[in-house]
């Protein structure tokens, strides 16, 4: 209905703004829109349908994200039913993280993921002697040095890897690239 | 369990493999040689169980059972995982040999299934593939480290692990009940025999490069499948994989599988204790949520 169109656009804007305030509990500096988790918002007469993409399939934060997104949207459209579902197409990739999200990760001490066009370094193994032999990978979020090494592709959450900075000698984490190929 | 729809056999094979090997990987938590490997195997386990969940989610509507009931609420003979996945972790050499063989096999079938005519399956497979990449990296770097030394003990243990698991890894490609119908519909784009052939050639090449291809020449049988329940399976059955030979610079299989194994719900003596432990809590508190 044409008469409804401006209202609907405004309402949709409010829904997106509400979602932009929902944090990922495992990556608190980033909202779910920064991370590119929100794939689609569909407003109908009596409902709002949200389609979210899981970052990692086994992420234990998914249920919390679902509940928080539902509550945030319900607060701005209390008269409608809010339905949240996770979808698998397209597959979430780490290049969906916005530049604001990347900056927030870096400020929080997590190196943002390598982009699709950046070369992929060979995986290495800890312990530390392997680290010293390894090719540099990742920029240290503390001192900005590229003289770093991957310690392990696995870390405290499924989406993070652990590194060591040879310049400032701090361990740090990165958001794991999740890219095709 | 009704299995009129051949997609059920495919989904349960894929999902049960991931669930059961995920359970085995999780048993390294707290026991791996160093904390990074605790994290690695714990994370891989978490991924594998999540992948199982994605696939149980597709099987659920076909079977009228929810994810939890499929993962934890079935009888032992209803599980369709390959025997490889249920074996105890053994030593580090066995665990890494098994992970290497399983994840390389898994990669071959996922690549095929990414072009399945069943779009819901293909979508989920593409999500899974992006995460499996890290598992493959883990298996490959450990394979190289143990194969190349300098520790001879590590190389010997890797070789022993490969020797113990290679035949069971071939059985990841045991033909599925109803496979011709899956192929005809394009749900399974390639026959398991074709996937086995691709995997065996690639693994053979990697083993040759590490001078470990003797494990293929000496590959042992899989052994007796023991009855897993009081139901339809009343006697022990042997699953034998095809023979393997080296022809024109390439490792190839000869003939097919005989007998029946995991894809028909027939398991090794190691499955029952795993099932007891894995499903114990679920069985003790029916209907509990957390």
GROMACS .gro file of C-alpha atoms in nm:
model
  471
    1UNK     CA    1   0.000   0.000   0.000
    2UNK     CA    2   0.167   0.323  -0.114
    3UNK     CA    3   0.029   0.530   0.177
    4UNK     CA    4   0.205   0.303   0.423
    5UNK     CA    5   0.541   0.311   0.246
    6UNK     CA    6   0.711   0.604   0.427
    7UNK     CA    7   0.600   0.468   0.763
    8UNK     CA    8   0.729   0.129   0.678
    9UNK     CA    9   1.068   0.262   0.574
   10UNK     CA   10   1.092   0.459   0.898
   11UNK     CA   11   0.992   0.156   1.099
   12UNK     CA   12   1.242  -0.062   0.919
   13UNK     CA   13   1.507   0.197   0.999
   14UNK     CA   14   1.415   0.176   1.366
   15UNK     CA   15   1.439  -0.203   1.358
   16UNK     CA   16   1.788  -0.188   1.204
   17UNK     CA   17   1.893   0.076   1.458
   18UNK     CA   18   1.770  -0.151   1.739
   19UNK     CA   19   1.967  -0.442   1.595
   20UNK     CA   20   2.277  -0.223   1.569
   21UNK     CA   21   2.268  -0.201   1.951
   22UNK     CA   22   2.264  -0.581   2.002
   23UNK     CA   23   2.612  -0.702   2.099
   24UNK     CA   24   2.767  -1.035   2.024
   25UNK     CA   25   2.824  -1.171   2.378
   26UNK     CA   26   3.151  -1.338   2.274
   27UNK     CA   27   3.274  -1.029   2.085
   28UNK     CA   28   3.129  -0.749   2.299
   29UNK     CA   29   3.282  -0.454   2.108
   30UNK     CA   30   3.082  -0.548   1.798
   31UNK     CA   31   2.712  -0.539   1.731
   32UNK     CA   32   2.546  -0.809   1.527
   33UNK     CA   33   2.510  -0.563   1.238
   34UNK     CA   34   2.885  -0.481   1.256
   35UNK     CA   35   2.953  -0.852   1.221
   36UNK     CA   36   2.716  -0.891   0.926
   37UNK     CA   37   2.501  -1.142   1.112
   38UNK     CA   38   2.171  -0.977   1.016
   39UNK     CA   39   2.088  -1.093   0.665
   40UNK     CA   40   1.730  -0.971   0.625
   41UNK     CA   41   1.456  -0.779   0.802
   42UNK     CA   42   1.106  -0.828   0.664
   43UNK     CA   43   0.816  -0.621   0.795
   44UNK     CA   44   0.464  -0.739   0.743
   45UNK     CA   45   0.133  -0.607   0.875
   46UNK     CA   46   0.154  -0.789   1.206
   47UNK     CA   47   0.507  -0.932   1.224
   48UNK     CA   48   0.876  -0.868   1.185
   49UNK     CA   49   1.083  -1.155   1.046
   50UNK     CA   50   1.456  -1.153   1.110
   51UNK     CA   51   1.695  -1.378   0.924
   52UNK     CA   52   2.032  -1.415   1.094
   53UNK     CA   53   2.346  -1.593   0.973
   54UNK     CA   54   2.544  -1.789   1.232
   55UNK     CA   55   2.913  -1.690   1.226
   56UNK     CA   56   3.032  -2.034   1.333
   57UNK     CA   57   2.778  -2.316   1.341
   58UNK     CA   58   2.882  -2.423   1.690
   59UNK     CA   59   2.884  -2.075   1.840
   60UNK     CA   60   2.725  -2.107   2.186
   61UNK     CA   61   2.623  -1.740   2.173
   62UNK     CA   62   2.363  -1.803   1.903
   63UNK     CA   63   2.075  -1.854   2.145
   64UNK     CA   64   2.167  -1.538   2.336
   65UNK     CA   65   2.189  -1.343   2.009
   66UNK     CA   66   1.848  -1.473   1.904
   67UNK     CA   67   1.690  -1.369   2.236
   68UNK     CA   68   1.861  -1.030   2.245
   69UNK     CA   69   1.766  -0.951   1.885
   70UNK     CA   70   1.407  -1.048   1.951
   71UNK     CA   71   1.387  -0.832   2.265
   72UNK     CA   72   1.553  -0.534   2.095
   73UNK     CA   73   1.313  -0.540   1.801
   74UNK     CA   74   1.011  -0.600   2.021
   75UNK     CA   75   1.100  -0.281   2.210
   76UNK     CA   76   1.057  -0.069   1.895
   77UNK     CA   77   0.762  -0.259   1.744
   78UNK     CA   78   0.569  -0.381   2.049
   79UNK     CA   79   0.252  -0.431   1.848
   80UNK     CA   80   0.397  -0.695   1.617
   81UNK     CA   81   0.514  -1.049   1.650
   82UNK     CA   82   0.893  -1.082   1.616
   83UNK     CA   83   1.019  -1.404   1.461
   84UNK     CA   84   1.392  -1.475   1.449
   85UNK     CA   85   1.547  -1.759   1.257
   86UNK     CA   86   1.896  -1.860   1.157
   87UNK     CA   87   1.948  -1.931   0.786
   88UNK     CA   88   2.243  -2.092   0.608
   89UNK     CA   89   2.231  -1.924   0.271
   90UNK     CA   90   2.440  -1.729   0.203
   91UNK     CA   91   2.711  -1.882   0.421
   92UNK     CA   92   2.845  -1.620   0.664
   93UNK     CA   93   3.202  -1.519   0.578
   94UNK     CA   94   3.435  -1.293   0.772
   95UNK     CA   95   3.435  -1.030   0.496
   96UNK     CA   96   3.080  -0.944   0.606
   97UNK     CA   97   3.237  -0.764   0.906
   98UNK     CA   98   3.202  -0.389   0.845
   99UNK     CA   99   3.489  -0.142   0.864
  100UNK     CA  100   3.336  -0.010   1.188
  101UNK     CA  101   3.334  -0.366   1.319
  102UNK     CA  102   3.698  -0.414   1.221
  103UNK     CA  103   3.797  -0.094   1.397
  104UNK     CA  104   3.604  -0.199   1.709
  105UNK     CA  105   3.776  -0.539   1.711
  106UNK     CA  106   4.120  -0.378   1.683
  107UNK     CA  107   4.043  -0.131   1.963
  108UNK     CA  108   3.931  -0.422   2.182
  109UNK     CA  109   4.259  -0.608   2.124
  110UNK     CA  110   4.141  -0.858   1.864
  111UNK     CA  111   4.311  -0.840   1.527
  112UNK     CA  112   4.045  -0.826   1.253
  113UNK     CA  113   4.034  -1.109   0.997
  114UNK     CA  114   4.242  -1.104   0.682
  115UNK     CA  115   4.047  -0.995   0.375
  116UNK     CA  116   3.962  -1.211   0.076
  117UNK     CA  117   4.241  -1.067  -0.135
  118UNK     CA  118   4.519  -1.097   0.122
  119UNK     CA  119   4.756  -1.390   0.088
  120UNK     CA  120   4.699  -1.685   0.313
  121UNK     CA  121   5.002  -1.780   0.519
  122UNK     CA  122   5.079  -2.145   0.579
  123UNK     CA  123   4.951  -2.287   0.907
  124UNK     CA  124   5.211  -2.349   1.173
  125UNK     CA  125   5.226  -2.531   1.501
  126UNK     CA  126   5.314  -2.433   1.848
  127UNK     CA  127   5.522  -2.479   2.064
  128UNK     CA  128   5.723  -2.166   2.053
  129UNK     CA  129   6.015  -2.279   1.836
  130UNK     CA  130   5.769  -2.318   1.552
  131UNK     CA  131   5.645  -1.967   1.617
  132UNK     CA  132   5.986  -1.818   1.559
  133UNK     CA  133   6.028  -2.000   1.231
  134UNK     CA  134   5.687  -1.897   1.105
  135UNK     CA  135   5.598  -1.641   0.845
  136UNK     CA  136   5.450  -1.323   0.988
  137UNK     CA  137   5.073  -1.314   0.997
  138UNK     CA  138   4.834  -1.068   1.149
  139UNK     CA  139   4.892  -0.719   1.281
  140UNK     CA  140   4.941  -0.680   1.653
  141UNK     CA  141   4.644  -0.483   1.791
  142UNK     CA  142   4.861  -0.346   2.074
  143UNK     CA  143   5.173  -0.210   1.900
  144UNK     CA  144   5.074  -0.229   1.533
  145UNK     CA  145   5.367  -0.449   1.436
  146UNK     CA  146   5.338  -0.705   1.157
  147UNK     CA  147   5.622  -0.905   1.310
  148UNK     CA  148   5.382  -1.161   1.456
  149UNK     CA  149   5.317  -1.532   1.434
  150UNK     CA  150   5.014  -1.754   1.461
  151UNK     CA  151   5.036  -1.980   1.763
  152UNK     CA  152   4.719  -2.174   1.698
  153UNK     CA  153   4.414  -2.152   1.474
  154UNK     CA  154   4.213  -2.229   1.785
  155UNK     CA  155   4.149  -2.011   2.086
  156UNK     CA  156   3.903  -1.914   2.357
  157UNK     CA  157   3.605  -1.911   2.119
  158UNK     CA  158   3.543  -2.084   1.786
  159UNK     CA  159   3.583  -1.755   1.600
  160UNK     CA  160   3.923  -1.661   1.747
  161UNK     CA  161   4.284  -1.769   1.690
  162UNK     CA  162   4.585  -1.701   1.914
  163UNK     CA  163   4.903  -1.517   1.810
  164UNK     CA  164   5.229  -1.387   1.947
  165UNK     CA  165   5.380  -1.046   1.870
  166UNK     CA  166   5.757  -1.067   1.835
  167UNK     CA  167   5.786  -0.689   1.857
  168UNK     CA  168   5.608  -0.606   2.185
  169UNK     CA  169   5.611  -0.970   2.299
  170UNK     CA  170   5.244  -0.979   2.383
  171UNK     CA  171   5.017  -1.267   2.304
  172UNK     CA  172   4.705  -1.152   2.120
  173UNK     CA  173   4.399  -1.292   1.950
  174UNK     CA  174   4.254  -1.250   1.605
  175UNK     CA  175   3.911  -1.299   1.459
  176UNK     CA  176   3.957  -1.606   1.241
  177UNK     CA  177   3.918  -1.546   0.869
  178UNK     CA  178   3.630  -1.753   0.736
  179UNK     CA  179   3.660  -1.737   0.362
  180UNK     CA  180   3.596  -1.972   0.071
  181UNK     CA  181   3.886  -2.139  -0.108
  182UNK     CA  182   1.318  -4.670   1.236
  183UNK     CA  183   1.147  -4.607   0.902
  184UNK     CA  184   1.398  -4.534   0.630
  185UNK     CA  185   1.179  -4.519   0.323
  186UNK     CA  186   1.335  -4.187   0.225
  187UNK     CA  187   1.694  -4.261   0.115
  188UNK     CA  188   1.801  -3.914   0.227
  189UNK     CA  189   1.774  -4.036   0.586
  190UNK     CA  190   2.056  -4.287   0.535
  191UNK     CA  191   2.275  -4.013   0.387
  192UNK     CA  192   2.201  -3.758   0.659
  193UNK     CA  193   2.252  -4.003   0.943
  194UNK     CA  194   2.580  -4.128   0.794
  195UNK     CA  195   2.712  -3.771   0.772
  196UNK     CA  196   2.569  -3.649   1.102
  197UNK     CA  197   2.657  -3.957   1.306
  198UNK     CA  198   3.016  -3.949   1.176
  199UNK     CA  199   3.048  -3.589   1.295
  200UNK     CA  200   2.872  -3.653   1.626
  201UNK     CA  201   3.071  -3.961   1.717
  202UNK     CA  202   3.413  -3.835   1.611
  203UNK     CA  203   3.326  -3.506   1.783
  204UNK     CA  204   3.262  -3.703   2.101
  205UNK     CA  205   3.600  -3.876   2.068
  206UNK     CA  206   3.779  -3.545   2.003
  207UNK     CA  207   3.614  -3.397   2.311
  208UNK     CA  208   3.778  -3.669   2.519
  209UNK     CA  209   4.114  -3.498   2.458
  210UNK     CA  210   3.995  -3.194   2.653
  211UNK     CA  211   4.229  -3.162   2.948
  212UNK     CA  212   4.450  -3.452   2.838
  213UNK     CA  213   4.626  -3.327   2.523
  214UNK     CA  214   5.006  -3.276   2.532
  215UNK     CA  215   4.971  -2.901   2.577
  216UNK     CA  216   4.699  -2.644   2.631
  217UNK     CA  217   4.687  -2.530   2.268
  218UNK     CA  218   4.599  -2.885   2.169
  219UNK     CA  219   4.335  -2.903   2.442
  220UNK     CA  220   4.184  -2.597   2.275
  221UNK     CA  221   4.232  -2.735   1.925
  222UNK     CA  222   4.061  -3.069   1.987
  223UNK     CA  223   3.793  -2.908   2.204
  224UNK     CA  224   3.717  -2.656   1.929
  225UNK     CA  225   3.717  -2.920   1.658
  226UNK     CA  226   3.481  -3.130   1.871
  227UNK     CA  227   3.251  -2.830   1.917
  228UNK     CA  228   3.251  -2.769   1.540
  229UNK     CA  229   3.184  -3.133   1.457
  230UNK     CA  230   2.891  -3.158   1.696
  231UNK     CA  231   2.750  -2.835   1.551
  232UNK     CA  232   2.778  -2.983   1.202
  233UNK     CA  233   2.599  -3.293   1.323
  234UNK     CA  234   2.327  -3.065   1.458
  235UNK     CA  235   2.284  -2.889   1.123
  236UNK     CA  236   2.237  -3.228   0.956
  237UNK     CA  237   2.011  -3.373   1.229
  238UNK     CA  238   1.806  -3.057   1.174
  239UNK     CA  239   1.740  -3.171   0.817
  240UNK     CA  240   1.679  -3.533   0.919
  241UNK     CA  241   1.441  -3.436   1.200
  242UNK     CA  242   1.138  -3.355   0.986
  243UNK     CA  243   1.191  -3.673   0.780
  244UNK     CA  244   1.197  -3.885   1.095
  245UNK     CA  245   0.966  -3.690   1.321
  246UNK     CA  246   1.234  -3.657   1.590
  247UNK     CA  247   1.410  -3.349   1.719
  248UNK     CA  248   1.785  -3.287   1.718
  249UNK     CA  249   1.841  -3.402   2.075
  250UNK     CA  250   1.643  -3.721   2.022
  251UNK     CA  251   1.847  -3.796   1.709
  252UNK     CA  252   2.182  -3.714   1.868
  253UNK     CA  253   2.127  -3.885   2.202
  254UNK     CA  254   1.797  -4.069   2.204
  255UNK     CA  255   1.855  -4.355   1.963
  256UNK     CA  256   1.944  -4.715   2.029
  257UNK     CA  257   2.301  -4.821   1.943
  258UNK     CA  258   2.200  -5.008   1.628
  259UNK     CA  259   2.029  -4.694   1.495
  260UNK     CA  260   2.357  -4.503   1.464
  261UNK     CA  261   2.504  -4.499   1.113
  262UNK     CA  262   2.856  -4.367   1.174
  263UNK     CA  263   3.161  -4.531   1.023
  264UNK     CA  264   3.351  -4.755   1.267
  265UNK     CA  265   3.657  -4.527   1.227
  266UNK     CA  266   3.480  -4.253   1.422
  267UNK     CA  267   3.396  -4.466   1.726
  268UNK     CA  268   3.743  -4.603   1.801
  269UNK     CA  269   3.902  -4.484   2.125
  270UNK     CA  270   4.160  -4.207   2.089
  271UNK     CA  271   4.455  -4.434   2.165
  272UNK     CA  272   4.781  -4.244   2.159
  273UNK     CA  273   4.859  -3.911   1.990
  274UNK     CA  274   4.981  -4.093   1.678
  275UNK     CA  275   4.652  -4.278   1.636
  276UNK     CA  276   4.442  -3.970   1.710
  277UNK     CA  277   4.620  -3.756   1.453
  278UNK     CA  278   4.634  -4.034   1.193
  279UNK     CA  279   4.261  -4.087   1.237
  280UNK     CA  280   4.187  -3.715   1.225
  281UNK     CA  281   4.396  -3.679   0.908
  282UNK     CA  282   4.226  -3.969   0.732
  283UNK     CA  283   3.877  -3.873   0.848
  284UNK     CA  284   3.900  -3.505   0.764
  285UNK     CA  285   4.054  -3.566   0.422
  286UNK     CA  286   3.771  -3.814   0.350
  287UNK     CA  287   3.513  -3.571   0.485
  288UNK     CA  288   3.649  -3.295   0.260
  289UNK     CA  289   3.607  -3.512  -0.050
  290UNK     CA  290   3.244  -3.596   0.022
  291UNK     CA  291   3.157  -3.238   0.129
  292UNK     CA  292   3.297  -3.103  -0.197
  293UNK     CA  293   3.065  -3.339  -0.384
  294UNK     CA  294   2.765  -3.261  -0.164
  295UNK     CA  295   2.811  -2.885  -0.205
  296UNK     CA  296   2.653  -2.935  -0.548
  297UNK     CA  297   2.369  -3.157  -0.423
  298UNK     CA  298   2.036  -3.104  -0.596
  299UNK     CA  299   1.885  -3.074  -0.248
  300UNK     CA  300   1.952  -2.706  -0.188
  301UNK     CA  301   1.898  -2.714   0.192
  302UNK     CA  302   2.168  -2.977   0.218
  303UNK     CA  303   2.403  -2.798  -0.022
  304UNK     CA  304   2.364  -2.471   0.174
  305UNK     CA  305   2.452  -2.638   0.503
  306UNK     CA  306   2.740  -2.827   0.348
  307UNK     CA  307   2.892  -2.500   0.225
  308UNK     CA  308   2.873  -2.360   0.580
  309UNK     CA  309   3.041  -2.676   0.711
  310UNK     CA  310   3.317  -2.660   0.448
  311UNK     CA  311   3.427  -2.314   0.563
  312UNK     CA  312   3.488  -2.450   0.914
  313UNK     CA  313   3.638  -2.785   0.814
  314UNK     CA  314   3.926  -2.600   0.652
  315UNK     CA  315   4.076  -2.538   0.997
  316UNK     CA  316   4.041  -2.904   1.090
  317UNK     CA  317   4.228  -3.004   0.775
  318UNK     CA  318   4.503  -2.753   0.851
  319UNK     CA  319   4.537  -2.902   1.199
  320UNK     CA  320   4.556  -3.258   1.071
  321UNK     CA  321   4.801  -3.173   0.791
  322UNK     CA  322   5.051  -2.982   1.003
  323UNK     CA  323   5.055  -3.260   1.260
  324UNK     CA  324   5.088  -3.523   0.988
  325UNK     CA  325   5.389  -3.337   0.848
  326UNK     CA  326   5.545  -3.279   1.187
  327UNK     CA  327   5.516  -3.640   1.297
  328UNK     CA  328   5.610  -3.785   0.958
  329UNK     CA  329   5.918  -3.568   0.910
  330UNK     CA  330   6.063  -3.598   1.256
  331UNK     CA  331   6.321  -3.547   1.395
  332UNK     CA  332   6.156  -3.779   1.645
  333UNK     CA  333   6.159  -4.136   1.520
  334UNK     CA  334   5.912  -4.233   1.791
  335UNK     CA  335   5.660  -3.982   1.659
  336UNK     CA  336   5.698  -4.114   1.305
  337UNK     CA  337   5.660  -4.473   1.421
  338UNK     CA  338   5.350  -4.391   1.620
  339UNK     CA  339   5.198  -4.201   1.327
  340UNK     CA  340   5.271  -4.498   1.101
  341UNK     CA  341   5.115  -4.737   1.351
  342UNK     CA  342   4.811  -4.511   1.376
  343UNK     CA  343   4.777  -4.495   0.998
  344UNK     CA  344   4.813  -4.871   0.970
  345UNK     CA  345   4.543  -4.924   1.230
  346UNK     CA  346   4.298  -4.680   1.075
  347UNK     CA  347   4.347  -4.687   0.697
  348UNK     CA  348   4.104  -4.971   0.624
  349UNK     CA  349   3.843  -4.820   0.853
  350UNK     CA  350   3.895  -4.483   0.685
  351UNK     CA  351   3.816  -4.644   0.349
  352UNK     CA  352   3.490  -4.760   0.505
  353UNK     CA  353   3.382  -4.397   0.545
  354UNK     CA  354   3.291  -4.456   0.178
  355UNK     CA  355   3.096  -4.777   0.244
  356UNK     CA  356   2.799  -4.760   0.006
  357UNK     CA  357   2.480  -4.630   0.162
  358UNK     CA  358   2.152  -4.820   0.168
  359UNK     CA  359   1.947  -4.664  -0.112
  360UNK     CA  360   2.250  -4.502  -0.275
  361UNK     CA  361   2.134  -4.554  -0.638
  362UNK     CA  362   1.819  -4.353  -0.567
  363UNK     CA  363   2.022  -4.073  -0.405
  364UNK     CA  364   2.245  -4.056  -0.712
  365UNK     CA  365   1.953  -4.067  -0.954
  366UNK     CA  366   1.796  -3.768  -0.777
  367UNK     CA  367   2.125  -3.578  -0.764
  368UNK     CA  368   2.102  -3.556  -0.383
  369UNK     CA  369   2.434  -3.740  -0.375
  370UNK     CA  370   2.610  -3.610  -0.685
  371UNK     CA  371   2.870  -3.891  -0.698
  372UNK     CA  372   2.874  -4.252  -0.586
  373UNK     CA  373   3.072  -4.338  -0.274
  374UNK     CA  374   3.295  -4.558  -0.489
  375UNK     CA  375   3.397  -4.257  -0.697
  376UNK     CA  376   3.463  -4.054  -0.381
  377UNK     CA  377   3.674  -4.338  -0.241
  378UNK     CA  378   3.877  -4.345  -0.559
  379UNK     CA  379   3.948  -3.969  -0.542
  380UNK     CA  380   4.037  -3.981  -0.172
  381UNK     CA  381   4.258  -4.289  -0.201
  382UNK     CA  382   4.460  -4.134  -0.485
  383UNK     CA  383   4.516  -3.813  -0.288
  384UNK     CA  384   4.598  -3.985   0.041
  385UNK     CA  385   4.821  -4.234  -0.142
  386UNK     CA  386   5.017  -3.946  -0.291
  387UNK     CA  387   5.060  -3.779   0.049
  388UNK     CA  388   5.168  -4.107   0.209
  389UNK     CA  389   5.415  -4.171  -0.071
  390UNK     CA  390   5.563  -3.824  -0.031
  391UNK     CA  391   5.623  -3.907   0.336
  392UNK     CA  392   5.747  -4.261   0.252
  393UNK     CA  393   5.459  -4.399   0.456
  394UNK     CA  394   5.271  -4.565   0.171
  395UNK     CA  395   5.364  -4.905   0.309
  396UNK     CA  396   5.062  -4.867   0.537
  397UNK     CA  397   4.843  -4.903   0.227
  398UNK     CA  398   5.014  -5.224   0.121
  399UNK     CA  399   4.967  -5.375   0.462
  400UNK     CA  400   4.622  -5.242   0.533
  401UNK     CA  401   4.441  -5.470   0.769
  402UNK     CA  402   4.081  -5.578   0.763
  403UNK     CA  403   3.821  -5.404   0.970
  404UNK     CA  404   3.721  -5.703   1.169
  405UNK     CA  405   3.405  -5.830   1.317
  406UNK     CA  406   3.107  -5.608   1.367
  407UNK     CA  407   2.945  -5.710   1.691
  408UNK     CA  408   2.571  -5.703   1.758
  409UNK     CA  409   2.480  -5.357   1.886
  410UNK     CA  410   2.134  -5.436   2.013
  411UNK     CA  411   1.887  -5.711   2.081
  412UNK     CA  412   1.695  -5.622   1.766
  413UNK     CA  413   1.739  -5.731   1.409
  414UNK     CA  414   2.114  -5.794   1.419
  415UNK     CA  415   2.165  -6.130   1.576
  416UNK     CA  416   2.509  -6.237   1.468
  417UNK     CA  417   2.850  -6.090   1.409
  418UNK     CA  418   2.918  -5.970   1.055
  419UNK     CA  419   3.251  -5.887   0.899
  420UNK     CA  420   3.303  -5.571   0.698
  421UNK     CA  421   3.587  -5.601   0.449
  422UNK     CA  422   3.707  -5.304   0.247
  423UNK     CA  423   3.828  -5.331  -0.114
  424UNK     CA  424   4.189  -5.425  -0.180
  425UNK     CA  425   4.439  -5.154  -0.263
  426UNK     CA  426   4.715  -5.153  -0.523
  427UNK     CA  427   4.954  -4.915  -0.693
  428UNK     CA  428   4.898  -4.886  -1.067
  429UNK     CA  429   5.049  -4.642  -1.314
  430UNK     CA  430   5.170  -4.414  -1.038
  431UNK     CA  431   4.838  -4.403  -0.857
  432UNK     CA  432   4.685  -4.583  -0.558
  433UNK     CA  433   4.360  -4.750  -0.658
  434UNK     CA  434   4.107  -4.978  -0.495
  435UNK     CA  435   4.006  -5.311  -0.637
  436UNK     CA  436   3.661  -5.456  -0.601
  437UNK     CA  437   3.403  -5.340  -0.351
  438UNK     CA  438   3.307  -5.376   0.012
  439UNK     CA  439   3.179  -5.706   0.142
  440UNK     CA  440   2.968  -5.743   0.451
  441UNK     CA  441   2.807  -5.449   0.624
  442UNK     CA  442   2.932  -5.195   0.874
  443UNK     CA  443   2.841  -4.861   1.021
  444UNK     CA  444   2.614  -4.754   0.738
  445UNK     CA  445   2.386  -5.045   0.828
  446UNK     CA  446   2.407  -4.980   1.200
  447UNK     CA  447   2.670  -5.245   1.263
  448UNK     CA  448   2.951  -5.139   1.488
  449UNK     CA  449   3.266  -5.253   1.661
  450UNK     CA  450   3.300  -5.360   2.022
  451UNK     CA  451   3.404  -5.000   2.097
  452UNK     CA  452   3.065  -4.851   2.018
  453UNK     CA  453   2.857  -4.973   2.312
  454UNK     CA  454   3.077  -4.816   2.583
  455UNK     CA  455   3.090  -4.489   2.386
  456UNK     CA  456   2.712  -4.489   2.350
  457UNK     CA  457   2.665  -4.562   2.722
  458UNK     CA  458   2.878  -4.264   2.816
  459UNK     CA  459   2.756  -4.023   2.547
  460UNK     CA  460   2.386  -4.080   2.602
  461UNK     CA  461   2.392  -4.151   2.977
  462UNK     CA  462   2.280  -3.810   3.093
  463UNK     CA  463   2.009  -3.786   2.829
  464UNK     CA  464   1.872  -4.126   2.922
  465UNK     CA  465   1.886  -4.051   3.295
  466UNK     CA  466   1.673  -3.736   3.260
  467UNK     CA  467   1.426  -3.785   2.976
  468UNK     CA  468   1.296  -3.458   2.837
  469UNK     CA  469   1.534  -3.238   3.036
  470UNK     CA  470   1.632  -2.907   2.881
  471UNK     CA  471   1.935  -2.694   2.950
   0.00000   0.00000   0.00000
